[in-house]
Coordinates of C-alpha atoms in Angstrom, one line a residue:
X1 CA 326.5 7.6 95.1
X2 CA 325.5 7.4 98.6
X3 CA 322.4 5.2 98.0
X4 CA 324.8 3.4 96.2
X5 CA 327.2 2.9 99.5
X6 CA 324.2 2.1 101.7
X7 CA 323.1 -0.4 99.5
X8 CA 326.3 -2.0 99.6
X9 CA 327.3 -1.9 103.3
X10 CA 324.0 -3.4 104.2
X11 CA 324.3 -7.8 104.8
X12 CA 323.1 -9.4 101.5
X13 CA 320.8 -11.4 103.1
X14 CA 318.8 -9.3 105.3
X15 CA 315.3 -8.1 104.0
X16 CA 317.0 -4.6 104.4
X17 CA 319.3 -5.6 101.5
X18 CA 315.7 -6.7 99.3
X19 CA 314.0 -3.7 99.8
X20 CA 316.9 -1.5 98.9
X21 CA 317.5 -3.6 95.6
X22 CA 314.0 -3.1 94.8
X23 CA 314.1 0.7 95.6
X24 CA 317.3 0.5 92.4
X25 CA 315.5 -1.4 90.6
X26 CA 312.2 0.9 90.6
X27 CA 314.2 4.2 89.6
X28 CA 315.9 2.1 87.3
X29 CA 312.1 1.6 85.5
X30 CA 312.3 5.5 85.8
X31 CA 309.6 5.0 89.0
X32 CA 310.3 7.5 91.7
X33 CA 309.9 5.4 95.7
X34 CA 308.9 8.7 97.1
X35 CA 306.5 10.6 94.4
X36 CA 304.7 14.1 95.0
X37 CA 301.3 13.5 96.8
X38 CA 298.1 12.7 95.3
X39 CA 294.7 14.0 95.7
X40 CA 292.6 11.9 97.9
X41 CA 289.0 11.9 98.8
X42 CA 288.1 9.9 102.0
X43 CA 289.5 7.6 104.9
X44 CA 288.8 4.1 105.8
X45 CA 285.8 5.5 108.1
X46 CA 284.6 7.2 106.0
X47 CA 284.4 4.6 102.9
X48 CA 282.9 1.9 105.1
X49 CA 280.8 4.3 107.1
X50 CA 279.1 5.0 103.7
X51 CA 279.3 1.8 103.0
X52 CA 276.9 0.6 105.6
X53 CA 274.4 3.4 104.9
X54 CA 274.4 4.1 101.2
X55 CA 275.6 0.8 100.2
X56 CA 278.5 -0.4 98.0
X57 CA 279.2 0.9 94.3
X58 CA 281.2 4.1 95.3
X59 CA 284.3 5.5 93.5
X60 CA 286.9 6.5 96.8
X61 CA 290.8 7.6 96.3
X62 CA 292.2 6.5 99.2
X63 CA 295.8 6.4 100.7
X64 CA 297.2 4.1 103.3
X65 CA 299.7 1.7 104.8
X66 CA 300.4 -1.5 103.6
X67 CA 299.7 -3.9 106.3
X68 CA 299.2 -7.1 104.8
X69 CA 298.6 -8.6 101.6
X70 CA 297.9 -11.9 100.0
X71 CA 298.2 -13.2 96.4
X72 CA 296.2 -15.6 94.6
X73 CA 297.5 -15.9 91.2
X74 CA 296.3 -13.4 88.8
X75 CA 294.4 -11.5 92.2
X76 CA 295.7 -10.2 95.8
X77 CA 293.9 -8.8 98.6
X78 CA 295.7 -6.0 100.7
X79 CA 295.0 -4.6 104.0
X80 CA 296.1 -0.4 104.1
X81 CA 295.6 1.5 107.1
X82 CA 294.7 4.9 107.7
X83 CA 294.7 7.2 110.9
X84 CA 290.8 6.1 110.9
X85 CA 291.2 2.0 110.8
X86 CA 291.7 -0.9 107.5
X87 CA 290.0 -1.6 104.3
X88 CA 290.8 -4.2 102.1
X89 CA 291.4 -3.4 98.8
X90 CA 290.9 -6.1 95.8
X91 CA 293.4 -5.8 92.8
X92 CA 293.2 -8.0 89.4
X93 CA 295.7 -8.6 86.7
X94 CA 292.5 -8.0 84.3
X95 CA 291.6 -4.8 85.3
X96 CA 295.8 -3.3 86.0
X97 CA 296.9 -5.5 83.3
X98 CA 299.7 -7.7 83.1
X99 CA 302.5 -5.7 83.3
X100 CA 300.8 -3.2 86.0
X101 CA 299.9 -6.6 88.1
X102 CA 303.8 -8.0 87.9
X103 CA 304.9 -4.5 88.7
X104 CA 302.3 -4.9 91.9
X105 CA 303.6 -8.3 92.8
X106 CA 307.1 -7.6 92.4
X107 CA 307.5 -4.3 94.5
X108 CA 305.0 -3.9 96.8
X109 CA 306.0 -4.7 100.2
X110 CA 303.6 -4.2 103.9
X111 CA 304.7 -0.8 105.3
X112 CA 304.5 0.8 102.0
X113 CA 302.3 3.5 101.7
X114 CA 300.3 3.4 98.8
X115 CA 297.6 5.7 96.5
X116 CA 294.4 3.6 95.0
X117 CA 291.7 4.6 93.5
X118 CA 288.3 2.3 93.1
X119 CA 285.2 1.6 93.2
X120 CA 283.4 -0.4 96.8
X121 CA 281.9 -3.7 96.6
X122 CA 281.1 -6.8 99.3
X123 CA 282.7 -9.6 98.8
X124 CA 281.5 -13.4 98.9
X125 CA 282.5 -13.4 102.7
X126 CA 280.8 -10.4 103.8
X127 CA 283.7 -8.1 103.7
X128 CA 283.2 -4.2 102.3
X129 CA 286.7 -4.0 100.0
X130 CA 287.6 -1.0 97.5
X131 CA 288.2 -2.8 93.8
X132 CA 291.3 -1.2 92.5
X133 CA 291.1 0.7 89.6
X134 CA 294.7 2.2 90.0
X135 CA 297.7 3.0 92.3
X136 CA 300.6 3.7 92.8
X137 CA 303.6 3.6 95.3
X138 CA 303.6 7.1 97.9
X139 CA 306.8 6.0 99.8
X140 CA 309.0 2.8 100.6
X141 CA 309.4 1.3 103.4
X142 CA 312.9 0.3 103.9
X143 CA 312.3 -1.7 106.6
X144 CA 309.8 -4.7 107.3
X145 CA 307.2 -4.3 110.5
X146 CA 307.4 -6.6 113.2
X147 CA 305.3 -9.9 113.0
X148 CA 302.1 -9.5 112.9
X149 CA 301.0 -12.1 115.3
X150 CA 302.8 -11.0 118.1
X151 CA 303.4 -7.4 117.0
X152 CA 305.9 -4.7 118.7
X153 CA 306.6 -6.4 121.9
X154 CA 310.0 -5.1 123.2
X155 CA 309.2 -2.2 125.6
X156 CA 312.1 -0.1 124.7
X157 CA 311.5 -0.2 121.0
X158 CA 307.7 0.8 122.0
X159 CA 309.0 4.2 123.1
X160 CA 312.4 4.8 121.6
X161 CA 310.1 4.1 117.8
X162 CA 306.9 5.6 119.0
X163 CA 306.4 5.9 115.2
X164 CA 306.7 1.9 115.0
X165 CA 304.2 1.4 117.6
X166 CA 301.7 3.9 115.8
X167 CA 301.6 2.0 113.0
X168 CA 300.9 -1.5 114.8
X169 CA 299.3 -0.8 117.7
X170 CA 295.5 -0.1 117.4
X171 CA 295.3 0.6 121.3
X172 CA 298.5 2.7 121.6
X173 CA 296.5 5.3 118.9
X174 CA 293.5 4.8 120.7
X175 CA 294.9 5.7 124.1
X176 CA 296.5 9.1 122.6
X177 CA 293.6 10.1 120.7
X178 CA 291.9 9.5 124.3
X179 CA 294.3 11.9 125.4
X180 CA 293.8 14.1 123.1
X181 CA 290.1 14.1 123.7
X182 CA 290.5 14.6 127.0
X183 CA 292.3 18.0 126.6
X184 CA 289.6 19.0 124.1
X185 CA 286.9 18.5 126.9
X186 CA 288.4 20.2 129.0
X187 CA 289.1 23.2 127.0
X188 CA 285.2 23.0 125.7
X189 CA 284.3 22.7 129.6
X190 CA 286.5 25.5 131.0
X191 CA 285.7 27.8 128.3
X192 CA 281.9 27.5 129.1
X193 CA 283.0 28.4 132.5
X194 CA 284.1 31.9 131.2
X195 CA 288.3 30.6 131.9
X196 CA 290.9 32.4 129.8
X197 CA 293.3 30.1 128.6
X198 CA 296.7 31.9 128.6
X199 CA 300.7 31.2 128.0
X200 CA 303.2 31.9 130.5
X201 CA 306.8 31.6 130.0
X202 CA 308.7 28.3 130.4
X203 CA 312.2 29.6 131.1
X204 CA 312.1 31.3 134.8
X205 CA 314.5 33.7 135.8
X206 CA 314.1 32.3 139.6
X207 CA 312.2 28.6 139.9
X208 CA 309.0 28.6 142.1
X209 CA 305.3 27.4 141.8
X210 CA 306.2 23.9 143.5
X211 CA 308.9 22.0 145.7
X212 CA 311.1 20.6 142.5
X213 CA 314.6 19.9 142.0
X214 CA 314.5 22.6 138.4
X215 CA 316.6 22.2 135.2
X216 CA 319.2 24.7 134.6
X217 CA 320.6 26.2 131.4
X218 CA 322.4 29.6 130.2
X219 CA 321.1 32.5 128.6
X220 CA 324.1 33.4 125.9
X221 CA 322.9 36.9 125.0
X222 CA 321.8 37.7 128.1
X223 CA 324.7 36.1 130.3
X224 CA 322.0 34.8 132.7
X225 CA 321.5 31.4 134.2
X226 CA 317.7 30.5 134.1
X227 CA 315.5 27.4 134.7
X228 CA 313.0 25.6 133.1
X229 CA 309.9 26.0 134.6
X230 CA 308.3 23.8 137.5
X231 CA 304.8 25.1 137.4
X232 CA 303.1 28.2 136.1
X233 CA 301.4 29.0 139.1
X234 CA 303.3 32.2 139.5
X235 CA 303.2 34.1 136.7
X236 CA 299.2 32.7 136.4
X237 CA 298.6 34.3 139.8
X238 CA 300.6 37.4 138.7
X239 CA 297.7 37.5 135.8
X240 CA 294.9 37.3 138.3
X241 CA 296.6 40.5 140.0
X242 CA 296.4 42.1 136.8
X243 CA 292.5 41.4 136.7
X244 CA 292.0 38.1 134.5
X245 CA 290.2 37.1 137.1
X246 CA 289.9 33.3 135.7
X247 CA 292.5 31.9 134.0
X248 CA 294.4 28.9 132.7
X249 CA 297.0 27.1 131.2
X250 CA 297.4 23.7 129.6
X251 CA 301.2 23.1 128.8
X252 CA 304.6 21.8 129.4
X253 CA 306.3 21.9 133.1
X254 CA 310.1 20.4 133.8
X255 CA 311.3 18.8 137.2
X256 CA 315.0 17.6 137.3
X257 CA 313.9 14.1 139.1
X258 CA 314.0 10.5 139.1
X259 CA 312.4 8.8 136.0
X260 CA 309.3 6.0 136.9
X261 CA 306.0 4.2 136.1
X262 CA 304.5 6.9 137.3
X263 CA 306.7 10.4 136.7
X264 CA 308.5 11.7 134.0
X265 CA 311.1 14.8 134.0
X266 CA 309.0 17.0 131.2
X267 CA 305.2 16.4 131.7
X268 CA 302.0 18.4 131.1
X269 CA 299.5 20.1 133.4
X270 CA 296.8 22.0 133.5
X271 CA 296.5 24.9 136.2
X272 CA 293.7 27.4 136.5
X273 CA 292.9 30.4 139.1
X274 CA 289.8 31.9 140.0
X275 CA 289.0 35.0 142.1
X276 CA 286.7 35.7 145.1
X277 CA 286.5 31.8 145.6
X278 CA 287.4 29.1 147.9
X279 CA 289.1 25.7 147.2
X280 CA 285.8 24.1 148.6
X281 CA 284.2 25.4 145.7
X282 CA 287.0 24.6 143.2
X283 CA 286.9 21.0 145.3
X284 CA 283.1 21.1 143.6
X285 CA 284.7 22.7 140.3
X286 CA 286.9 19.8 140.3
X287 CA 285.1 16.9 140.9
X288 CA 281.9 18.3 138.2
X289 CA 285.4 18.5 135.6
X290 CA 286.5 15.1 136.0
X291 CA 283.1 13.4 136.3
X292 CA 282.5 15.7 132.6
X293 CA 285.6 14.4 130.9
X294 CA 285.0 10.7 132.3
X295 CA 281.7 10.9 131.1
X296 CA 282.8 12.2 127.2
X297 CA 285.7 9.9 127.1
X298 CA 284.9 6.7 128.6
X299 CA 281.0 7.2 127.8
X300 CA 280.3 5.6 130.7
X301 CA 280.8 6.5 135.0
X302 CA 282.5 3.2 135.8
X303 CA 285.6 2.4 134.8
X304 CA 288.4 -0.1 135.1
X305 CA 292.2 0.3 136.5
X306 CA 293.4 -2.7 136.8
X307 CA 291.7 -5.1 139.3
X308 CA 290.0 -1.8 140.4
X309 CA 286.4 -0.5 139.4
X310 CA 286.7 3.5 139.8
X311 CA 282.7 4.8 140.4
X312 CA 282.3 8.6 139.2
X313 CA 279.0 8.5 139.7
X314 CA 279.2 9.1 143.6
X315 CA 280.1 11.9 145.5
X316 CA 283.9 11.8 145.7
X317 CA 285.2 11.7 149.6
X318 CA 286.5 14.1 151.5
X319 CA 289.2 13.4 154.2
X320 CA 291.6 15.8 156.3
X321 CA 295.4 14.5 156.0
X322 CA 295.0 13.9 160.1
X323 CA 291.8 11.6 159.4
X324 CA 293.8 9.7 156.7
X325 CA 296.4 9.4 158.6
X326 CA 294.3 7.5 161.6
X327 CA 292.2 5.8 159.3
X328 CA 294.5 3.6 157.5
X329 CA 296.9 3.6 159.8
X330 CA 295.2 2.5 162.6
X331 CA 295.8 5.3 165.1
X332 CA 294.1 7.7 167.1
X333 CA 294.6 11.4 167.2
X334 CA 297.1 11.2 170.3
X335 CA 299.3 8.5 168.5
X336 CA 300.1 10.8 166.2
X337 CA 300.1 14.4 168.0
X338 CA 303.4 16.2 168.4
X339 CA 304.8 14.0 171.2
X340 CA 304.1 10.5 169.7
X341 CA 304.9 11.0 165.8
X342 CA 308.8 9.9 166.0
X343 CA 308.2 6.8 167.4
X344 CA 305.2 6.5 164.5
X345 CA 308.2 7.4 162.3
X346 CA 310.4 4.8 163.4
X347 CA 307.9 2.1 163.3
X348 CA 307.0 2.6 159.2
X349 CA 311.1 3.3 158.9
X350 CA 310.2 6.8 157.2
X351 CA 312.8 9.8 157.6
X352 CA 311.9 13.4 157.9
X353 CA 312.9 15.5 154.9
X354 CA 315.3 17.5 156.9
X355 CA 317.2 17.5 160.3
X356 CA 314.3 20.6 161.7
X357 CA 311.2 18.8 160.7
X358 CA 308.4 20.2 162.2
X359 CA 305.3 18.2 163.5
X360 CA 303.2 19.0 160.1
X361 CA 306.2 18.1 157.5
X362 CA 306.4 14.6 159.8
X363 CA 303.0 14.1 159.6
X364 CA 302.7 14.5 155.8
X365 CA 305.9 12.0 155.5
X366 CA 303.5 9.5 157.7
X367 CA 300.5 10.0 154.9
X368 CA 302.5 9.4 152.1
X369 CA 303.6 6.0 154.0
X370 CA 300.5 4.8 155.5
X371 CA 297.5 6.3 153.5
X372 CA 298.2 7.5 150.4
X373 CA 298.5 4.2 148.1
X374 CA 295.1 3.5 149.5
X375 CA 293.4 5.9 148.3
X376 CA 291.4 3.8 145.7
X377 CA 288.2 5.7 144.7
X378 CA 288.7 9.5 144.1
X379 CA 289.4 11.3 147.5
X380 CA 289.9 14.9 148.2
X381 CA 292.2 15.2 151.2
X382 CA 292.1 18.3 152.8
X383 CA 294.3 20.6 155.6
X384 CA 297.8 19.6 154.5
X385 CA 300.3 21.2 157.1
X386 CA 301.3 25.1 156.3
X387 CA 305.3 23.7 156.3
X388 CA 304.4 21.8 153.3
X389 CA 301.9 24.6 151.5
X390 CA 304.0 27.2 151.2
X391 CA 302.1 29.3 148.7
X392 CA 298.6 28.5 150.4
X393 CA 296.4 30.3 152.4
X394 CA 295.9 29.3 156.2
X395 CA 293.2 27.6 157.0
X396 CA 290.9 29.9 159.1
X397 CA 289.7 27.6 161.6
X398 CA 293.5 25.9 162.4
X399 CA 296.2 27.9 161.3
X400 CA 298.3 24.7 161.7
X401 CA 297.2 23.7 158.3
X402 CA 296.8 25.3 154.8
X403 CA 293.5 25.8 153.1
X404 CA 294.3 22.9 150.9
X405 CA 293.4 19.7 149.0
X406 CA 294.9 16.9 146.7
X407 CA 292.8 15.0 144.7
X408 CA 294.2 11.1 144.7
X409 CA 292.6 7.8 142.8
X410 CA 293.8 5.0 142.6
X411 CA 296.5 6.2 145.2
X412 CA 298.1 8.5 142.7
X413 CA 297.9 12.2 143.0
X414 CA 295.9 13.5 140.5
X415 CA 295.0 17.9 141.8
X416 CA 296.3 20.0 144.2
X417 CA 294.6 22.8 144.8
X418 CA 294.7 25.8 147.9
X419 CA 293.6 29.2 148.7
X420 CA 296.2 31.4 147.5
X421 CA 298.4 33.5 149.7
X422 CA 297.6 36.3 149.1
X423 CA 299.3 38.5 151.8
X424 CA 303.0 40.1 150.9
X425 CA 304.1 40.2 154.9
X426 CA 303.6 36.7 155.2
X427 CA 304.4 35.4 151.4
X428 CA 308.1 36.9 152.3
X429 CA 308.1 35.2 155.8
X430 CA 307.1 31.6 154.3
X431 CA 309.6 32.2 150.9
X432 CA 312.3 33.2 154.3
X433 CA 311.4 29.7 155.5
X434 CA 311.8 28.0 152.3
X435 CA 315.6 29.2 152.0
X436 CA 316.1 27.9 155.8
X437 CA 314.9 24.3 154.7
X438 CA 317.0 24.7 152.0
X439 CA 319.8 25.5 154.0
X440 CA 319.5 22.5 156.4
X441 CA 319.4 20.2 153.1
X442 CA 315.8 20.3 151.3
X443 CA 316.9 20.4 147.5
X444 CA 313.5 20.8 147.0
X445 CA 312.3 24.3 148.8
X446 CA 311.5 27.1 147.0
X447 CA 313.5 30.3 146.5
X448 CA 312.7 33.8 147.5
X449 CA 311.0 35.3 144.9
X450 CA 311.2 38.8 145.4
X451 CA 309.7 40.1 142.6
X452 CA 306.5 37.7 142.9
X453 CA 306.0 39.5 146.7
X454 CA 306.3 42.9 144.9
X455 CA 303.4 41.7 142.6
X456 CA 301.1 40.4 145.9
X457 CA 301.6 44.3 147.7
X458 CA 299.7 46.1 144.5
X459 CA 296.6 43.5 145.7
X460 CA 296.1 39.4 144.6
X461 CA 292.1 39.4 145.3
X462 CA 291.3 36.1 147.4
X463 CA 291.7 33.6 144.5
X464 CA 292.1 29.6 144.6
X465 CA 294.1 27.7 142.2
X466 CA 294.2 24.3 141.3
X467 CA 296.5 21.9 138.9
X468 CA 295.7 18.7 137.4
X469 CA 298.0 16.3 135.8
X470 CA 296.9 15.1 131.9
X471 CA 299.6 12.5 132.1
X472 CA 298.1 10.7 135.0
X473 CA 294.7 11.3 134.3
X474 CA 295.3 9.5 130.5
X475 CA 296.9 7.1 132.4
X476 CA 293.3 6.2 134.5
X477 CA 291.2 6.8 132.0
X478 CA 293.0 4.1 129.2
X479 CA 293.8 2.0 131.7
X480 CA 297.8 2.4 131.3
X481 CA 300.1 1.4 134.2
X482 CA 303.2 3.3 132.8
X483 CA 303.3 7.2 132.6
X484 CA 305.9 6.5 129.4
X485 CA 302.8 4.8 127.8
X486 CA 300.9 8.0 127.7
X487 CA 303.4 10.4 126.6
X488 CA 304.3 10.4 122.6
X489 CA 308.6 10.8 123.2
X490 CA 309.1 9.9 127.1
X491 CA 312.3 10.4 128.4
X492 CA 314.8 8.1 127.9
X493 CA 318.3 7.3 128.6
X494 CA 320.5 8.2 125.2
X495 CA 321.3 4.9 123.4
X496 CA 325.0 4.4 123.2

């Protein structure tokens, strides 16, 4: 009965309304739209892999979407896709017969999903094709797919109907089986390094690991308001106290922010930690990782971001924020000392994040105005101001600045990375900080986490941690200019 009532409500004309008539008409025949499964034997890569090294002549079940097909009379050709590419299959009247070829013509629609079972051959033109034997209809599509000239070309469609774009878009599943490859390459990689890959929780009793606006929800049983997380780093560094003295953690972190090209409120990281190490060794960790995962992805050291060529193969550079800072903006060191910043300020219209700005929080406001949408070629910039690093260690030589990089290309962020802090006296003193800047209107600071500074007095060993974002670094490596483009389900807006 309901079938019945969405056949009816839908407009007689549409090609809705034909399907659905067709889908009555085939149970009418006593043919179920949506049958059990059936056994198959091999994918399209497969077939036409052996194909061009055994030859044609092999018997294949195969199943696939309909993506085209083209009658000739008492013959039709029809493209099917799998997960692995297309093969054209060959179907005749003579060998289905005439009623099995009118019941082919009649129902079978592109975006159906069909069973077939044949035998390979090359035809006149060259092309390796699968000569049906038999098939038979695995589910109805309801609905046609777009054009195939022109394909899926409204933007919000592409990610609202990821599912759509899958099935039409050869380099939308090319660029997520990239990402997928790229996780894989970097789980192979870290393992051989002797990393434990670990799961910490995702809802926080207190949010901490980064400067983040968090996402806040309600613990029912437990009465208690908690957060989605922001970062691991932590609970990660509260393993390393408990003696995994390498660890890491690919997975899911939450920031209650704005939505862009280049961010997205639920995204995924990787962050490791390794003991009795500094972050210029995990700078040389780094840059051996990324050069491994170009290398196994792209098959190749130079790639393409837009109008930029990215070169792997070189060392990458290494720049303190204060040489950054005077490089591309054109200043010396005094320009930009304590007395002479403001009027820097003023001049690139750039605001302090709060009313008691220090000298280092200015100057990293300057580098994300001046220099850091120039950083092309990957770039480790080093000595970020302590007021900014408030987990990190102190750098030994200037305890103005933190022991502490960011990895940027193609002037996005792509690592941060510092020597942990690993002192409780001090931790409490920065966390103390954090709730002043908090208090004079940074949204953003962290909160005191008491029981993360009860965890550093039983003894964090000096230990360097680093985070890298998979979003962004699918985003370089295929070429994509839009985070959403790279993530499966983005966030979106609820449709009305």
């Amino acid at each position: 009965m309901q079938f019945k009532k969405d056949l009816e409500s839908r407009p007689e004309s549409s090609e809705d309304q034909v399907r659905l008539q067709k889908v009555a008409d085939l149970r009418a025949r006593h043919i179920e739209p949506w049958p059990q499964s059936r056994q198959v034997n091999a994918t399209v890569f497969q077939i036409l892999d052996e194909f061009r090294t055994k030859g044609p002549g092999h018997h294949y079940k195969i199943a696939g979407r309909v993506m085209a097909i083209r009658h000739h009379g008492k013959a039709s050709f029809v493209i099917i896709q799998d997960v692995t590419g297309r093969l054209q299959l060959y179907v005749q009247q003579d060998v289905l017969g005439q009623a099995g070829y009118e019941l082919f013509q009649q129902y079978l629609d592109t975006g159906d999903i069909i069973w077939a079972t044949g035998e390979s051959f090359l035809t006149k033109t060259g092309q390796p094709t699968l000569k049906v034997e038999d098939w038979c209809l695995m589910s109805k599509s309801l609905h046609a797919l777009p054009e195939k000239f022109h394909g899926l070309t409204d933007i919000e469609t592409i990610y609202r109907q990821r599912y759509l774009d899958l099935i039409v878009s050869a380099d939308s599943r090319a660029r997520f089986i990239c990402r997928t490859l790229i996780i894989r390459t970097m789980r192979q990689w870290l393992d051989q390094q002797g990393f434990l890959e670990v799961e910490t929780p995702m809802l926080h009793p207190i949010p901490g690991g980064a400067a983040a606006r968090p996402f806040v929800t309600h613990h029912n049983a437990l009465d208690e308001q908690l957060y989605l997380r922001i970062a691991p780093e932590l609970y990660l560094k509260r393993l390393v106290i408990g003696g995994f003295d390498r660890v890491y953690e690919i997975n899911r972190s939450f920031r209650n922010e704005g939505v862009s090209t280049r961010h997205n409120p639920e995204f995924t990281t990787i962050e490791l930690y390794l003991a009795y190490h500094d972050y210029h060794y995990m700078m040389d960790l780094i840059e051996l990782l990324m050069k491994a995962i170009v290398q196994t992805v792209c098959q190749r050291t130079l790639i393409k971001w837009g109008n930029h060529d990215i070169d792997f193969s070189k060392p990458f550079a290494r720049k303190t924020i204060e040489q950054a800072v005077c490089e591309y903006g054109r200043y010396s060191p005094e320009q930009i000392n304590e007395a002479n910043i403001d009027k820097r300020l003023e001049e690139h219209q750039v605001k302090p994040p709060h009313t008691k700005a220090s000298w280092g929080e200015k100057l990293f406001a300057l580098f994300e105005k001046v220099a850091e949408h120039q950083l092309i070629q990957p770039t480790f910039i080093t000595q970020y101001p302590v007021e900014v690093s408030p987990l990190a260690k102190r750098d030994a030589e200037d305890p103005r600045f933190a022991a502490r990089f960011e990895l940027f290309i193609v002037g996005m962020e792509f690592s941060n990375g510092f020597n942990e802090l690993n002192d409780p006296f001090e931790q409490a003193e920065r966390f103390k900080q954090q709730l002043a800047a908090r208090e004079a209107g940074d949204v953003e600071a962290h909160h005191y986490d008491a029981d993360y500074v009860q965890a550093l007095e039983y003894g964090l060993p000096p230990t360097v941690g680093m985070a890298i974002g998979i979003d962004r670094l699918t985003m370089l490596l295929t070429n994509a200019h839009s985070i959403k483009d790279v993530i499966l389900f983005p966030t979106l807006k609820r449709k009305e």
